[in-house]
Structure formats: C-alpha cells, structure tokens
Amino acid sequence: MKFFIDTANLDDIAEAQALGVLDGVTTNPSLMAKEGITGEENILNHYKKICDIVDGDVSAEVIATDFDGMVKEGEALAALHPQIVVKLPLIADGIKACKYFSDKGIKTNVTLVFSPGQALLAAKAGATYVSPFLGRLDDISTDGLNLIAEIRQIYDNYGFSTEILAASIRHTMHVIDCAKIGSDVMTGPLSSITGLLKHPLTDIGLAKFLADYKKGNE
Ligand code: G3P
C-alpha cells in the first residue's frame, strides 16, 4: 500500500518523507489556499518545491472546468516536473481530459469521486489514480469504506490498472480499514501516518527494557 500525504505544507511533507515511508503527495486548491499559496507563479513554484522534497508522484489539480482549459493547464503542470500527476475533477470534460492525457502517457488522478459508477468511468478513461473521498461520505452518514470496497471489486473483476487512491482520509482507522480492503494508495494528513506509530504497550515495554538495562549495567 502506498502512503501519500494530503497537504501543501512543506514541513509536514518533509517530516513524512524523513520517516521513510512516503510514496507521494496529493494537493488540491483548498490545501494550497490553506498554506497561503496564491497566484499562478507561486502555485507552480510551490509544486516544484514539493517535488524537490519527495521521491514519488505529486498530484497537482487543474482549476479549469472545460476540456481545452484542463488540457492547457494540465500540460503546463506536467511540464513542471516529471513527478507531477495531473489531477482532474470527475465531470464529463474531466473524463475527456483524462483520456487525452492517458493517451499521451501523462499520469492522471481523477478526483471528487463519490460513486462506483464514477470510478468505473475514470478507469475506462485510463486514469492512473482514482480518488474516492472516504471522509466526506462518512460526514453525511454514508459508508465511505463501502465505496472503496465496491471500486476494488469492480477493478478486480476487469483487471483495470487504475490505482485506488483512498482520499479524504481523516484518521488511522481509515488507513487500516483501507489497507484491509486492498486500496492501492491512501492519502491523508500527517497525523494519519504518524498516528500509526502509537501504542501505549510499546512505550511501556521500551521504558522497561531501558530500565532493566540500566539496572544490569550500573
Ligand atoms: O484528497 C482529498 C482531500 O483533500 C479531501 O479531504 O478532509 O477535505 O475531505 P477532506
């Protein structure tokens, strides 16, 4: 299972990278705005900074909602750095643009996916990644994990190579449940990765090992 971090915060990205388990980064316009990154030039420079920190794929989202605009923006994003993946919304023009980029060998991440049918369309259009939003479904009393499971079944039925990128992950149990279902990738905040480290018995056990060592070596 690949671990992506879902942020535009360079410190968080560097911390996850330093842990040695990071496979990529996802961003979106809201996450860029949260870091105060505005204006086309600053946004493009920020993507380059992210690519310099991580080794893996970095999803950069288009703002345009029409095919021509998505192609223009996506080509500019892809030209920025070989690690850039063009992130496209699941709307008709987004699917058309996904097919366009996939035919050109440019990686894509189709985002804002909330149903198995949408995920099927993304796979048919050759998406590299499909991003079902787990947490946002949970927010409206709908089983987000079930969506991941349904997409897994559909993709396995036909051998689609599109990777399921479980997005809108909020906490460690989302990560573990997605791993059980067989999601190819998860993307979440730094806390959803570092939270996996925590267990009180680990801390208690380590303290005892160190105390026993100290006693025996006084
Ligand atoms: O990758 C999509 C993600 O950023 C959405 O997360 O927490 O805003 O629902 P959230």
Short mmCIF file of C-alpha atoms and ligand atoms in Angstrom, two decimals:
data_model
loop_
_atom_site.label_atom_id
_atom_site.label_comp_id
_atom_site.label_asym_id
_atom_site.label_seq_id
_atom_site.Cartn_x
_atom_site.Cartn_y
_atom_site.Cartn_z
CA MET A 1 0.00 0.00 0.00
CA LYS A 2 1.36 3.40 -0.97
CA PHE A 3 1.25 6.24 1.57
CA PHE A 4 0.64 9.71 0.16
CA ILE A 5 0.35 12.81 2.31
CA ASP A 6 -2.58 15.11 1.57
CA THR A 7 -1.20 18.58 2.21
CA ALA A 8 0.67 21.50 0.70
CA ASN A 9 2.53 22.14 3.97
CA LEU A 10 6.24 21.73 3.25
CA ASP A 11 7.17 20.95 6.89
CA ASP A 12 4.63 18.13 7.11
CA ILE A 13 5.76 16.76 3.74
CA ALA A 14 9.42 16.86 4.87
CA GLU A 15 8.54 15.13 8.18
CA ALA A 16 6.69 12.30 6.40
CA GLN A 17 9.50 11.96 3.87
CA ALA A 18 12.09 11.78 6.68
CA LEU A 19 10.14 8.90 8.25
CA GLY A 20 11.00 6.94 5.11
CA VAL A 21 7.51 5.70 4.31
CA LEU A 22 6.21 8.39 1.99
CA ASP A 23 5.34 7.47 -1.60
CA GLY A 24 3.83 10.73 -2.83
CA VAL A 25 1.80 13.87 -2.20
CA THR A 26 -1.70 14.99 -3.10
CA THR A 27 -2.80 18.61 -3.07
CA ASN A 28 -5.95 20.47 -4.04
CA PRO A 29 -6.85 24.16 -4.39
CA SER A 30 -8.19 24.26 -0.80
CA LEU A 31 -4.93 22.85 0.61
CA MET A 32 -2.84 25.36 -1.39
CA ALA A 33 -5.03 28.23 -0.14
CA LYS A 34 -4.68 26.94 3.44
CA GLU A 35 -0.91 27.44 3.14
CA GLY A 36 -1.43 30.94 1.71
CA ILE A 37 -0.11 29.95 -1.72
CA THR A 38 -1.91 32.13 -4.25
CA GLY A 39 -1.22 33.35 -7.80
CA GLU A 40 -0.23 31.10 -10.69
CA GLU A 41 3.54 31.64 -10.41
CA ASN A 42 3.62 30.99 -6.66
CA ILE A 43 1.46 27.89 -7.05
CA LEU A 44 3.70 26.44 -9.78
CA ASN A 45 6.83 27.21 -7.71
CA HIS A 46 5.25 25.52 -4.71
CA TYR A 47 4.67 22.34 -6.72
CA LYS A 48 8.35 22.36 -7.67
CA LYS A 49 9.34 22.72 -4.00
CA ILE A 50 7.14 19.75 -3.11
CA CYS A 51 8.72 17.66 -5.89
CA ASP A 52 12.18 18.52 -4.52
CA ILE A 53 11.23 17.09 -1.11
CA VAL A 54 9.58 13.80 -2.12
CA ASP A 55 10.62 11.00 -4.45
CA GLY A 56 7.15 9.95 -5.65
CA ASP A 57 4.10 11.24 -7.51
CA VAL A 58 2.78 14.73 -6.72
CA SER A 59 -0.84 15.43 -7.71
CA ALA A 60 -1.45 18.99 -8.94
CA GLU A 61 -5.06 19.94 -9.61
CA VAL A 62 -6.34 21.94 -12.57
CA ILE A 63 -8.69 24.86 -11.94
CA ALA A 64 -10.31 24.90 -15.40
CA THR A 65 -13.59 23.02 -15.80
CA ASP A 66 -13.67 22.87 -19.61
CA PHE A 67 -11.71 20.39 -21.75
CA ASP A 68 -9.49 22.94 -23.51
CA GLY A 69 -8.68 24.73 -20.28
CA MET A 70 -7.89 21.46 -18.47
CA VAL A 71 -5.60 20.34 -21.29
CA LYS A 72 -3.75 23.68 -21.31
CA GLU A 73 -3.34 23.76 -17.53
CA GLY A 74 -2.55 20.07 -17.26
CA GLU A 75 0.16 20.24 -19.91
CA ALA A 76 1.77 23.19 -18.11
CA LEU A 77 1.63 21.29 -14.80
CA ALA A 78 3.05 18.10 -16.32
CA ALA A 79 5.89 20.07 -17.91
CA LEU A 80 6.88 21.44 -14.49
CA HIS A 81 8.43 18.24 -13.19
CA PRO A 82 8.41 14.52 -14.10
CA GLN A 83 6.80 13.68 -10.74
CA ILE A 84 3.68 15.76 -11.42
CA VAL A 85 0.37 13.90 -11.83
CA VAL A 86 -2.45 15.96 -13.39
CA LYS A 87 -5.45 15.97 -11.06
CA LEU A 88 -8.81 16.31 -12.80
CA PRO A 89 -12.37 16.56 -11.43
CA LEU A 90 -14.84 13.78 -12.22
CA ILE A 91 -17.02 15.72 -14.65
CA ALA A 92 -17.56 14.99 -18.35
CA ASP A 93 -14.75 17.28 -19.51
CA GLY A 94 -12.51 15.86 -16.77
CA ILE A 95 -13.06 12.36 -18.14
CA LYS A 96 -12.32 13.58 -21.68
CA ALA A 97 -9.14 15.27 -20.45
CA CYS A 98 -8.18 12.11 -18.53
CA LYS A 99 -8.40 10.09 -21.76
CA TYR A 100 -6.39 12.78 -23.59
CA PHE A 101 -3.58 12.71 -21.01
CA SER A 102 -3.65 8.95 -20.65
CA ASP A 103 -3.22 8.58 -24.45
CA LYS A 104 -0.19 10.88 -24.19
CA GLY A 105 1.34 8.87 -21.33
CA ILE A 106 0.81 11.66 -18.78
CA LYS A 107 -0.25 10.44 -15.33
CA THR A 108 -3.67 11.49 -14.02
CA ASN A 109 -5.58 11.46 -10.74
CA VAL A 110 -9.35 11.72 -11.15
CA THR A 111 -10.74 13.36 -8.04
CA LEU A 112 -14.05 14.10 -6.32
CA VAL A 113 -15.24 10.52 -6.81
CA PHE A 114 -18.26 9.52 -4.71
CA SER A 115 -19.77 6.54 -6.55
CA PRO A 116 -18.64 3.23 -8.10
CA GLY A 117 -20.00 4.35 -11.49
CA GLN A 118 -17.79 7.42 -11.45
CA ALA A 119 -14.79 5.23 -10.58
CA LEU A 120 -15.65 2.92 -13.48
CA LEU A 121 -15.65 5.88 -15.88
CA ALA A 122 -12.26 7.07 -14.58
CA ALA A 123 -10.77 3.62 -15.14
CA LYS A 124 -12.26 3.40 -18.64
CA ALA A 125 -10.63 6.78 -19.41
CA GLY A 126 -7.25 5.35 -18.36
CA ALA A 127 -6.78 7.24 -15.08
CA THR A 128 -3.57 6.41 -13.24
CA TYR A 129 -5.31 7.04 -9.91
CA VAL A 130 -8.94 7.40 -8.88
CA SER A 131 -9.68 9.34 -5.69
CA PRO A 132 -12.83 8.30 -3.81
CA PHE A 133 -13.47 10.68 -0.88
CA LEU A 134 -13.98 8.45 2.14
CA GLY A 135 -14.27 11.04 4.91
CA ARG A 136 -16.71 13.28 3.10
CA LEU A 137 -19.09 10.34 2.63
CA ASP A 138 -18.76 9.44 6.31
CA ASP A 139 -19.55 13.11 7.08
CA ILE A 140 -23.01 12.66 5.55
CA SER A 141 -23.78 9.32 7.22
CA THR A 142 -22.85 7.26 4.17
CA ASP A 143 -20.40 4.36 4.37
CA GLY A 144 -17.23 5.67 2.70
CA LEU A 145 -15.38 2.39 3.18
CA ASN A 146 -18.09 0.54 1.28
CA LEU A 147 -17.34 2.73 -1.74
CA ILE A 148 -13.66 1.71 -1.60
CA ALA A 149 -14.72 -1.96 -1.40
CA GLU A 150 -17.10 -1.63 -4.36
CA ILE A 151 -14.44 0.03 -6.52
CA ARG A 152 -11.94 -2.69 -5.52
CA GLN A 153 -14.39 -5.38 -6.64
CA ILE A 154 -15.15 -3.67 -9.97
CA TYR A 155 -11.50 -3.01 -10.80
CA ASP A 156 -10.53 -6.59 -9.89
CA ASN A 157 -13.39 -8.03 -11.98
CA TYR A 158 -11.90 -6.49 -15.12
CA GLY A 159 -8.23 -6.10 -14.23
CA PHE A 160 -8.24 -2.31 -14.51
CA SER A 161 -4.79 -0.93 -13.77
CA THR A 162 -6.14 2.34 -12.29
CA GLU A 163 -4.94 2.56 -8.70
CA ILE A 164 -7.50 3.24 -5.97
CA LEU A 165 -6.28 6.25 -4.02
CA ALA A 166 -8.43 6.46 -0.89
CA ALA A 167 -8.72 10.20 -0.23
CA SER A 168 -10.33 12.36 2.43
CA ILE A 169 -8.75 10.04 4.98
CA ARG A 170 -9.18 11.57 8.41
CA HIS A 171 -7.55 9.18 10.90
CA THR A 172 -5.57 5.99 11.41
CA MET A 173 -8.58 3.64 11.38
CA HIS A 174 -9.44 4.86 7.88
CA VAL A 175 -5.88 3.88 6.85
CA ILE A 176 -6.12 0.43 8.43
CA ASP A 177 -9.62 -0.26 7.04
CA CYS A 178 -8.48 0.80 3.54
CA ALA A 179 -5.46 -1.49 3.85
CA LYS A 180 -7.77 -4.40 4.76
CA ILE A 181 -9.97 -3.73 1.72
CA GLY A 182 -6.95 -3.54 -0.56
CA SER A 183 -6.87 0.13 -1.52
CA ASP A 184 -3.68 0.66 -3.53
CA VAL A 185 -2.93 4.06 -2.00
CA MET A 186 -4.15 6.19 0.85
CA THR A 187 -3.74 9.93 1.18
CA GLY A 188 -4.25 11.69 4.48
CA PRO A 189 -2.84 14.29 6.84
CA LEU A 190 0.50 13.73 8.61
CA SER A 191 -1.40 12.66 11.76
CA SER A 192 -2.97 9.72 9.89
CA ILE A 193 0.56 8.39 9.23
CA THR A 194 2.34 9.23 12.49
CA GLY A 195 -0.70 8.05 14.48
CA LEU A 196 0.08 4.52 13.27
CA LEU A 197 3.23 4.60 15.41
CA LYS A 198 1.35 4.89 18.65
CA HIS A 199 0.70 2.12 21.15
CA PRO A 200 0.98 2.50 24.94
CA LEU A 201 2.40 -1.04 25.30
CA THR A 202 5.26 -0.06 23.00
CA ASP A 203 6.10 2.91 25.25
CA ILE A 204 5.72 0.86 28.46
CA GLY A 205 7.77 -2.00 27.01
CA LEU A 206 10.58 0.27 25.86
CA ALA A 207 10.73 2.05 29.22
CA LYS A 208 11.05 -1.36 30.96
CA PHE A 209 13.76 -2.58 28.59
CA LEU A 210 15.77 0.59 29.21
CA ALA A 211 15.22 0.46 33.00
CA ASP A 212 16.32 -3.22 33.11
CA TYR A 213 19.38 -2.44 31.00
CA LYS A 214 20.28 0.42 33.36
CA LYS A 215 19.93 -1.84 36.45
CA GLY A 216 22.12 -4.52 34.91
CA ASN A 217 24.80 -2.06 33.82
CA GLU A 218 25.13 0.16 36.89
O1 G3P B 1 -7.61 14.43 -1.24
C1 G3P B 1 -8.87 14.96 -1.00
C2 G3P B 1 -8.90 15.54 0.33
O2 G3P B 1 -8.06 16.66 0.38
C3 G3P B 1 -10.22 15.89 0.86
O3 G3P B 1 -10.07 15.76 2.22
O4 G3P B 1 -10.60 16.13 4.56
O5 G3P B 1 -11.11 17.90 2.85
O6 G3P B 1 -12.45 15.83 2.94
P1 G3P B 1 -11.12 16.44 3.19
#
